[in-house]
Short mmCIF file of C-alpha atoms and ligand atoms in Angstrom, two decimals:
data_model
loop_
_atom_site.label_atom_id
_atom_site.label_comp_id
_atom_site.label_asym_id
_atom_site.label_seq_id
_atom_site.Cartn_x
_atom_site.Cartn_y
_atom_site.Cartn_z
CA MET A 1 49.58 159.96 52.40
CA ILE A 2 46.26 158.97 54.01
CA ALA A 3 43.24 159.00 51.78
CA ARG A 4 40.16 160.97 52.59
CA LYS A 5 38.15 159.05 50.66
CA THR A 6 38.24 156.13 48.36
CA VAL A 7 36.26 155.81 44.96
CA PRO A 8 36.84 152.62 43.20
CA LEU A 9 37.43 152.71 39.25
CA ALA A 10 34.37 150.15 38.82
CA ARG A 11 31.27 149.21 40.89
CA PRO A 12 28.65 146.96 40.11
CA ASP A 13 25.05 147.71 40.45
CA VAL A 14 23.42 145.23 41.88
CA GLY A 15 19.64 145.64 43.42
CA GLU A 16 17.63 143.67 45.74
CA GLU A 17 15.50 142.35 42.92
CA GLU A 18 18.36 141.00 41.27
CA ILE A 19 19.33 139.13 44.24
CA ASP A 20 16.06 137.81 44.73
CA ALA A 21 15.92 136.46 41.39
CA VAL A 22 19.01 134.79 41.88
CA VAL A 23 18.27 132.91 44.74
CA SER A 24 14.59 131.95 43.57
CA VAL A 25 16.68 130.28 40.66
CA LEU A 26 18.80 128.53 43.11
CA ARG A 27 15.33 127.15 44.54
CA THR A 28 14.84 125.51 41.67
CA PRO A 29 16.65 122.10 40.30
CA ILE A 30 17.48 123.81 36.87
CA LEU A 31 20.92 125.69 37.31
CA SER A 32 22.12 125.24 33.84
CA ILE A 33 20.49 124.69 30.64
CA GLY A 34 17.20 126.19 31.12
CA PRO A 35 14.58 128.84 30.51
CA LYS A 36 16.82 131.88 32.02
CA ILE A 37 19.28 131.84 29.62
CA GLU A 38 16.87 131.61 26.59
CA GLU A 39 14.93 134.74 28.20
CA PHE A 40 18.51 136.39 28.06
CA GLU A 41 19.21 135.74 24.84
CA GLU A 42 15.93 136.73 23.45
CA ARG A 43 16.57 139.94 25.35
CA CYS A 44 20.15 141.02 24.23
CA ALA A 45 18.94 140.18 20.60
CA ALA A 46 16.39 142.42 20.71
CA VAL A 47 18.23 145.12 22.04
CA ALA A 48 20.45 144.80 18.82
CA GLY A 49 17.69 144.30 16.37
CA ARG A 50 18.83 140.95 15.84
CA ARG A 51 17.18 137.67 15.09
CA TYR A 52 19.30 135.25 17.31
CA GLY A 53 21.38 135.69 20.20
CA VAL A 54 23.60 132.63 21.88
CA ALA A 55 24.71 133.12 25.37
CA VAL A 56 27.92 131.97 26.44
CA ASN A 57 30.22 132.08 30.07
CA SER A 58 32.57 135.46 28.66
CA GLY A 59 32.55 137.69 25.90
CA THR A 60 35.74 136.29 24.71
CA SER A 61 33.96 133.08 24.39
CA ALA A 62 31.58 134.72 22.26
CA LEU A 63 33.96 136.45 20.03
CA HIS A 64 35.30 133.29 19.74
CA LEU A 65 32.40 131.42 18.81
CA ILE A 66 31.80 134.22 15.64
CA VAL A 67 35.51 133.75 14.75
CA ARG A 68 35.18 129.65 14.63
CA GLY A 69 31.59 129.61 13.47
CA LEU A 70 32.41 131.79 10.41
CA GLY A 71 35.14 129.51 9.82
CA ILE A 72 37.90 131.65 10.00
CA GLY A 73 41.35 129.97 10.15
CA GLN A 74 44.58 129.00 9.27
CA GLY A 75 45.91 131.12 6.73
CA ASP A 76 43.31 134.25 6.96
CA GLU A 77 44.12 137.71 7.69
CA VAL A 78 41.30 139.58 10.14
CA ILE A 79 41.86 143.59 9.89
CA THR A 80 41.23 144.79 13.43
CA THR A 81 42.66 147.43 16.33
CA PRO A 82 45.43 147.38 17.88
CA PHE A 83 43.76 149.64 20.65
CA SER A 84 41.51 147.22 22.51
CA PHE A 85 41.33 145.09 25.21
CA VAL A 86 43.58 141.62 24.27
CA ALA A 87 40.78 139.19 23.68
CA SER A 88 39.53 141.11 20.54
CA SER A 89 42.57 139.81 19.03
CA ASN A 90 43.53 136.95 20.82
CA VAL A 91 40.05 135.08 19.70
CA LEU A 92 42.00 135.26 16.26
CA LEU A 93 44.88 133.82 17.36
CA TYR A 94 43.03 130.75 19.08
CA GLU A 95 42.27 129.70 15.24
CA ARG A 96 45.66 130.55 13.68
CA ALA A 97 44.28 133.33 12.06
CA LYS A 98 46.49 136.49 11.48
CA PRO A 99 45.17 139.62 13.13
CA VAL A 100 46.28 142.76 10.46
CA PHE A 101 46.43 146.04 12.80
CA VAL A 102 44.93 149.58 11.50
CA ASP A 103 45.73 152.49 13.63
CA ILE A 104 43.08 154.05 14.93
CA ASP A 105 41.15 157.63 14.82
CA PRO A 106 42.79 160.20 17.50
CA LEU A 107 39.94 161.73 18.48
CA THR A 108 36.99 158.39 18.79
CA TYR A 109 39.81 155.78 19.37
CA ASN A 110 38.29 153.61 17.19
CA ILE A 111 39.53 151.91 14.10
CA ASP A 112 40.39 154.68 11.35
CA ILE A 113 38.30 153.42 8.31
CA ASP A 114 39.87 155.76 5.78
CA TRP A 115 42.85 153.23 6.30
CA ILE A 116 41.13 149.72 6.24
CA GLU A 117 41.35 149.42 2.06
CA ALA A 118 45.03 149.72 2.23
CA ALA A 119 45.31 146.76 4.52
CA ILE A 120 43.23 144.61 2.17
CA THR A 121 45.03 141.44 0.77
CA SER A 122 44.03 138.54 -1.08
CA ARG A 123 44.12 136.31 2.60
CA THR A 124 41.73 139.56 3.97
CA LYS A 125 38.50 137.17 5.13
CA ALA A 126 36.90 139.70 7.84
CA ILE A 127 36.98 142.94 9.62
CA LEU A 128 36.69 142.62 13.53
CA VAL A 129 35.98 146.38 14.73
CA VAL A 130 35.42 147.16 18.41
CA ASP A 131 32.91 150.33 19.74
CA VAL A 132 36.04 151.37 21.93
CA PHE A 133 34.80 152.70 25.65
CA GLY A 134 31.05 152.30 24.39
CA GLN A 135 31.10 154.62 21.14
CA ALA A 136 29.75 152.83 18.03
CA VAL A 137 31.82 152.56 15.07
CA ASN A 138 30.17 153.26 11.95
CA MET A 139 28.76 150.14 10.83
CA LEU A 140 26.99 151.44 7.81
CA ARG A 141 30.67 152.57 6.10
CA LEU A 142 32.24 149.35 7.39
CA ALA A 143 29.70 146.96 6.05
CA GLU A 144 29.84 148.92 2.63
CA ILE A 145 33.47 148.04 2.42
CA ALA A 146 32.95 144.50 3.43
CA LYS A 147 30.34 144.02 1.34
CA ARG A 148 32.46 145.62 -2.02
CA TYR A 149 35.66 143.04 -0.90
CA ASP A 150 33.56 140.23 -0.02
CA LEU A 151 34.48 140.18 3.64
CA LEU A 152 33.14 139.07 7.03
CA LEU A 153 32.39 141.72 9.33
CA ILE A 154 32.32 141.31 13.05
CA GLU A 155 31.43 143.72 15.67
CA ASP A 156 33.06 143.68 19.06
CA SER A 157 30.70 145.59 21.15
CA CYS A 158 31.16 144.14 24.28
CA GLU A 159 31.80 147.81 25.66
CA ALA A 160 28.88 149.19 24.00
CA ILE A 161 25.60 147.31 24.60
CA GLY A 162 22.80 149.60 23.96
CA GLY A 163 24.79 152.28 21.93
CA ALA A 164 23.88 153.07 18.42
CA TYR A 165 25.68 155.00 15.71
CA ASP A 166 23.29 157.02 12.96
CA GLY A 167 20.04 155.17 14.79
CA VAL A 168 21.84 151.92 13.86
CA PRO A 169 22.38 149.89 17.36
CA CYS A 170 25.76 148.18 18.29
CA GLY A 171 25.59 144.41 17.29
CA HIS A 172 23.21 145.39 14.46
CA LEU A 173 24.89 145.15 11.19
CA GLY A 174 27.83 143.12 9.83
CA ASP A 175 27.71 139.04 10.32
CA ALA A 176 27.38 138.96 14.03
CA GLY A 177 28.38 141.12 17.20
CA ALA A 178 29.16 140.58 20.85
CA PHE A 179 28.29 141.99 23.94
CA ALA A 180 29.62 141.40 27.24
CA PHE A 181 28.99 141.05 31.35
CA TYR A 182 32.42 141.29 33.48
CA PRO A 183 31.06 143.36 36.96
CA ASN A 184 32.80 146.25 35.15
CA LYS A 185 30.65 146.55 32.17
CA GLN A 186 27.39 148.20 31.78
CA ILE A 187 25.31 145.42 33.08
CA THR A 188 26.95 141.96 34.59
CA THR A 189 26.06 138.54 34.74
CA GLY A 190 29.06 137.79 36.74
CA GLU A 191 30.88 136.26 34.04
CA GLY A 192 29.27 136.05 30.81
CA GLY A 193 28.76 137.21 27.20
CA VAL A 194 26.45 136.89 24.18
CA LEU A 195 26.61 136.88 20.43
CA VAL A 196 24.23 138.14 18.42
CA THR A 197 23.48 137.06 14.75
CA ASP A 198 20.50 137.00 12.05
CA SER A 199 22.39 133.65 10.58
CA ALA A 200 20.60 130.80 11.32
CA ASP A 201 23.58 128.75 10.57
CA LEU A 202 25.99 130.46 12.83
CA TYR A 203 23.28 130.44 15.64
CA ARG A 204 22.63 126.43 15.16
CA MET A 205 27.27 126.35 15.18
CA ALA A 206 27.48 128.49 18.03
CA ARG A 207 24.91 126.76 20.27
CA SER A 208 26.76 123.17 19.24
CA LEU A 209 30.32 124.68 20.21
CA ARG A 210 29.18 126.06 23.43
CA ASN A 211 28.01 122.92 24.30
CA GLN A 212 31.01 120.60 23.34
CA GLY A 213 29.94 120.41 19.82
CA ARG A 214 26.48 118.39 20.51
CA GLY A 215 24.03 118.46 17.52
CA GLU A 216 20.81 120.08 18.63
CA ALA A 217 18.77 116.85 18.00
CA SER A 218 21.32 114.60 19.02
CA GLU A 219 22.17 112.44 22.37
CA TRP A 220 23.83 114.01 25.45
CA LEU A 221 27.02 112.02 24.42
CA ALA A 222 26.78 112.43 20.93
CA HIS A 223 29.49 114.89 19.25
CA ASP A 224 29.21 115.96 16.01
CA ARG A 225 32.30 118.29 16.19
CA LEU A 226 34.97 119.59 18.49
CA GLY A 227 33.27 122.12 20.74
CA TYR A 228 33.57 123.30 24.01
CA ASN A 229 31.89 124.20 27.55
CA TYR A 230 30.93 127.85 27.30
CA ARG A 231 27.97 127.30 28.92
CA LEU A 232 26.17 130.08 30.87
CA SER A 233 24.57 128.97 34.26
CA GLU A 234 20.97 129.98 35.23
CA ILE A 235 21.96 131.71 38.05
CA ASN A 236 24.19 133.92 35.72
CA ALA A 237 21.36 134.27 33.08
CA VAL A 238 19.06 135.16 35.57
CA LEU A 239 21.11 138.25 36.61
CA GLY A 240 21.52 138.93 33.07
CA VAL A 241 17.50 139.20 32.65
CA GLU A 242 16.80 141.28 35.81
CA GLN A 243 19.72 143.57 34.45
CA ILE A 244 18.82 143.97 31.06
CA LYS A 245 15.18 144.92 31.81
CA ARG A 246 16.98 147.68 33.62
CA LEU A 247 19.26 148.53 30.61
CA ASP A 248 17.64 152.15 29.80
CA GLU A 249 17.91 153.40 33.51
CA ILE A 250 21.36 152.08 33.60
CA LEU A 251 22.77 153.46 30.50
CA ALA A 252 20.76 157.23 31.34
CA LYS A 253 22.56 156.80 34.65
CA ARG A 254 25.91 156.60 33.19
CA SER A 255 25.44 159.33 30.63
CA GLU A 256 24.57 161.68 33.56
CA VAL A 257 27.94 161.05 35.40
CA ALA A 258 29.49 161.43 31.88
CA ARG A 259 28.05 164.90 31.64
CA LYS A 260 29.13 165.76 35.17
CA TYR A 261 32.10 164.66 34.81
CA THR A 262 32.73 166.55 31.32
CA GLU A 263 31.32 169.69 32.61
CA ARG A 264 33.67 169.75 35.50
CA LEU A 265 36.76 169.05 33.61
CA GLN A 266 36.07 172.13 31.48
CA ASP A 267 38.27 174.34 34.01
CA ILE A 268 40.92 171.77 34.91
CA PRO A 269 43.88 172.76 32.35
CA LEU A 270 45.81 170.23 30.37
CA VAL A 271 42.82 167.12 30.60
CA THR A 272 40.84 166.58 27.39
CA PRO A 273 37.57 164.91 28.42
CA PRO A 274 36.33 161.78 25.56
CA ARG A 275 35.32 163.14 22.34
CA ILE A 276 32.15 161.79 20.85
CA ASP A 277 30.83 161.78 17.46
CA PRO A 278 27.50 163.68 17.28
CA ARG A 279 26.18 160.66 15.14
CA VAL A 280 27.05 158.51 18.19
CA ARG A 281 24.27 157.49 20.96
CA MET A 282 26.86 156.33 24.05
CA SER A 283 26.58 153.32 26.09
CA TRP A 284 28.96 154.59 28.11
CA PHE A 285 31.84 152.12 29.40
CA VAL A 286 34.11 153.97 30.82
CA TYR A 287 35.09 157.14 31.28
CA VAL A 288 39.06 157.68 29.66
CA VAL A 289 40.62 161.51 29.88
CA ARG A 290 43.42 162.39 28.13
CA VAL A 291 46.22 164.24 29.59
CA ASP A 292 48.38 166.69 27.94
CA GLU A 293 51.64 165.31 26.92
CA THR A 294 53.70 167.66 29.40
CA VAL A 295 52.30 166.02 32.02
CA ASP A 296 53.67 162.50 33.87
CA ARG A 297 50.62 160.38 33.19
CA ASP A 298 52.35 157.19 34.99
CA LYS A 299 53.04 159.41 37.85
CA LEU A 300 49.52 160.89 38.06
CA MET A 301 48.21 157.48 38.43
CA VAL A 302 50.23 157.10 41.36
CA PHE A 303 49.23 160.40 42.68
CA LEU A 304 45.58 159.54 42.33
CA ARG A 305 46.10 156.01 43.64
CA GLU A 306 47.34 157.24 46.61
CA ARG A 307 44.16 159.49 47.22
CA GLY A 308 42.12 156.66 46.96
CA VAL A 309 41.33 157.53 43.83
CA GLY A 310 40.94 154.19 41.14
CA CYS A 311 42.32 154.96 37.98
CA ARG A 312 43.84 152.85 35.24
CA PRO A 313 45.55 153.12 31.92
CA TYR A 314 43.26 152.19 28.90
CA PHE A 315 44.42 150.09 26.71
CA SER A 316 47.73 149.05 26.92
CA PRO A 317 48.46 148.31 22.81
CA ILE A 318 47.66 144.78 21.58
CA HIS A 319 50.69 145.03 19.20
CA LEU A 320 53.09 145.58 22.07
CA GLN A 321 52.09 142.65 24.02
CA PRO A 322 55.03 140.28 24.53
CA PHE A 323 53.45 137.79 22.75
CA TYR A 324 52.30 139.48 19.96
CA ARG A 325 55.76 141.03 19.76
CA GLN A 326 57.27 137.72 19.78
CA MET A 327 54.88 136.12 17.24
CA PHE A 328 54.79 139.13 14.87
CA GLY A 329 57.99 141.32 15.37
CA TYR A 330 55.94 144.33 16.52
CA ARG A 331 57.61 146.98 17.46
CA GLU A 332 57.12 150.59 19.35
CA GLY A 333 56.27 152.88 16.52
CA ASP A 334 54.65 150.81 14.52
CA PHE A 335 51.31 151.96 15.66
CA PRO A 336 52.06 155.53 16.45
CA ILE A 337 48.39 156.75 17.35
CA THR A 338 47.65 153.87 19.38
CA GLU A 339 50.84 154.27 21.19
CA ASP A 340 50.30 158.17 21.69
CA VAL A 341 46.69 157.93 23.07
CA ALA A 342 47.80 154.89 25.16
CA LYS A 343 50.40 156.61 26.81
CA SER A 344 48.53 159.84 27.74
CA THR A 345 45.23 158.13 29.00
CA ILE A 346 43.30 157.34 32.28
CA ALA A 347 40.16 155.88 32.99
CA LEU A 348 38.72 157.59 36.33
CA PRO A 349 36.16 156.03 38.21
CA PHE A 350 32.65 155.35 36.98
CA PHE A 351 29.85 153.81 37.92
CA ASN A 352 25.93 154.35 38.22
CA ARG A 353 25.41 155.22 41.88
CA ILE A 354 28.80 157.48 41.94
CA THR A 355 27.66 160.44 43.91
CA ASP A 356 28.39 163.99 43.35
CA GLU A 357 30.83 163.97 46.12
CA GLU A 358 32.91 161.23 44.93
CA ILE A 359 32.53 163.20 41.28
CA ASP A 360 33.82 166.34 42.78
CA TYR A 361 36.43 164.72 44.81
CA VAL A 362 37.96 163.11 41.83
CA CYS A 363 37.75 165.97 39.84
CA GLU A 364 39.73 167.87 42.87
CA MET A 365 42.85 165.37 43.35
CA LEU A 366 43.07 165.53 39.07
CA ARG A 367 43.53 169.34 39.54
CA GLU A 368 45.97 169.01 42.51
CA GLY A 369 47.68 166.34 40.46
CA ILE A 370 48.01 167.54 37.04
CA VAL A 371 49.95 170.73 38.81
CA ALA A 372 52.00 167.88 40.75
CA CYS A 373 53.14 165.61 37.97
CA ARG A 374 54.28 168.41 35.33
CA LYS A 375 57.15 166.75 33.38
C1 PLP B 1 35.48 143.33 28.15
C2 PLP B 1 35.58 143.06 26.62
C3 PLP B 1 35.81 141.92 25.97
C4 PLP B 1 35.27 140.59 26.71
O1 PLP B 1 35.71 140.24 28.12
P1 PLP B 1 35.36 138.94 28.74
O2 PLP B 1 36.09 139.00 30.18
O3 PLP B 1 35.69 137.74 28.28
O4 PLP B 1 33.84 138.65 29.02
C5 PLP B 1 36.09 141.73 24.46
N1 PLP B 1 36.35 142.98 24.10
C6 PLP B 1 36.39 143.96 24.98
C7 PLP B 1 36.83 145.09 23.72
C8 PLP B 1 36.17 143.97 25.90
O5 PLP B 1 36.13 145.19 26.69
#
């Protein structure tokens, strides 16, 4: 089968100005720990309406430093979602805390807030929520619950920079939030992440931990605590600065792509477009459709790929990953909504510069595939 076109799942949008900015940093002697990371941090904090930002070498590192910096560890339980990228739970395992999963809302795919209180025990230390696919969670409601039970609240906004719920920006509420900048994210630094917070203590701790546990004022080889090398280079940071300047433009472009997909999907049977809570301002990360249970989803993905259409299942439930099964004894059926959604969703090609012809081609192949892949 020869594909008529190839449409990748994702493609970063790096322009000439960004390339020039990276080259200009390369012409200076400061390739790490310099002015660009500071500027990038300020801009990230501003997007979330926060006092502080600490940029690091990945979103996972940002989440890890939040968990470690807030003192979550052995014996602590953290309520979180099984429908996420594995990193949002792995960072708890790094610190020997236990993820306690709560199933998701079948429409938004975010953690079902109604079920959180039932999962709270005397060992619960925190709630870690995820803005899945760029759809903000209701942090106002979560903050109330966290306050009532005296719990820490962490927002994994790695898929949702610039999004909001009821006007509250992603990463704005709770003890800290994280954004990520891998090349498939809305904006990229190549690799990178940032934590945002209003806490001066967490800010100082995270800056120390990312730099081998050095104290702010101490000598280069004085280490106050066990730390890591989670530093972000100036080369990556300057790319982030240039990208985040374009955040509004990029998010508007992505909204427009999502709108076009949703419009075209109206007359494709057995495919449901993403459903967005009317109180949410989306920061579109991926465009994930749900196919009817009468369609063989896996066969459909093969069909699409053979025709050059990049696609992927999003996500694979965390509790069913082999080492989670092994560590905690999870089995199929434990979180049925997550499992149902995970079995029936497909991420379609989605990036800033996708053309109308490419969108049309993807939808045409999807329409044919749905018919060809009935169970
Ligand atoms: C991308 C992402 C992260 C962080 O990923 P990195 O590759 O470490 O930057 C964390 N959580 C979620 C939900 C993500 O989508």
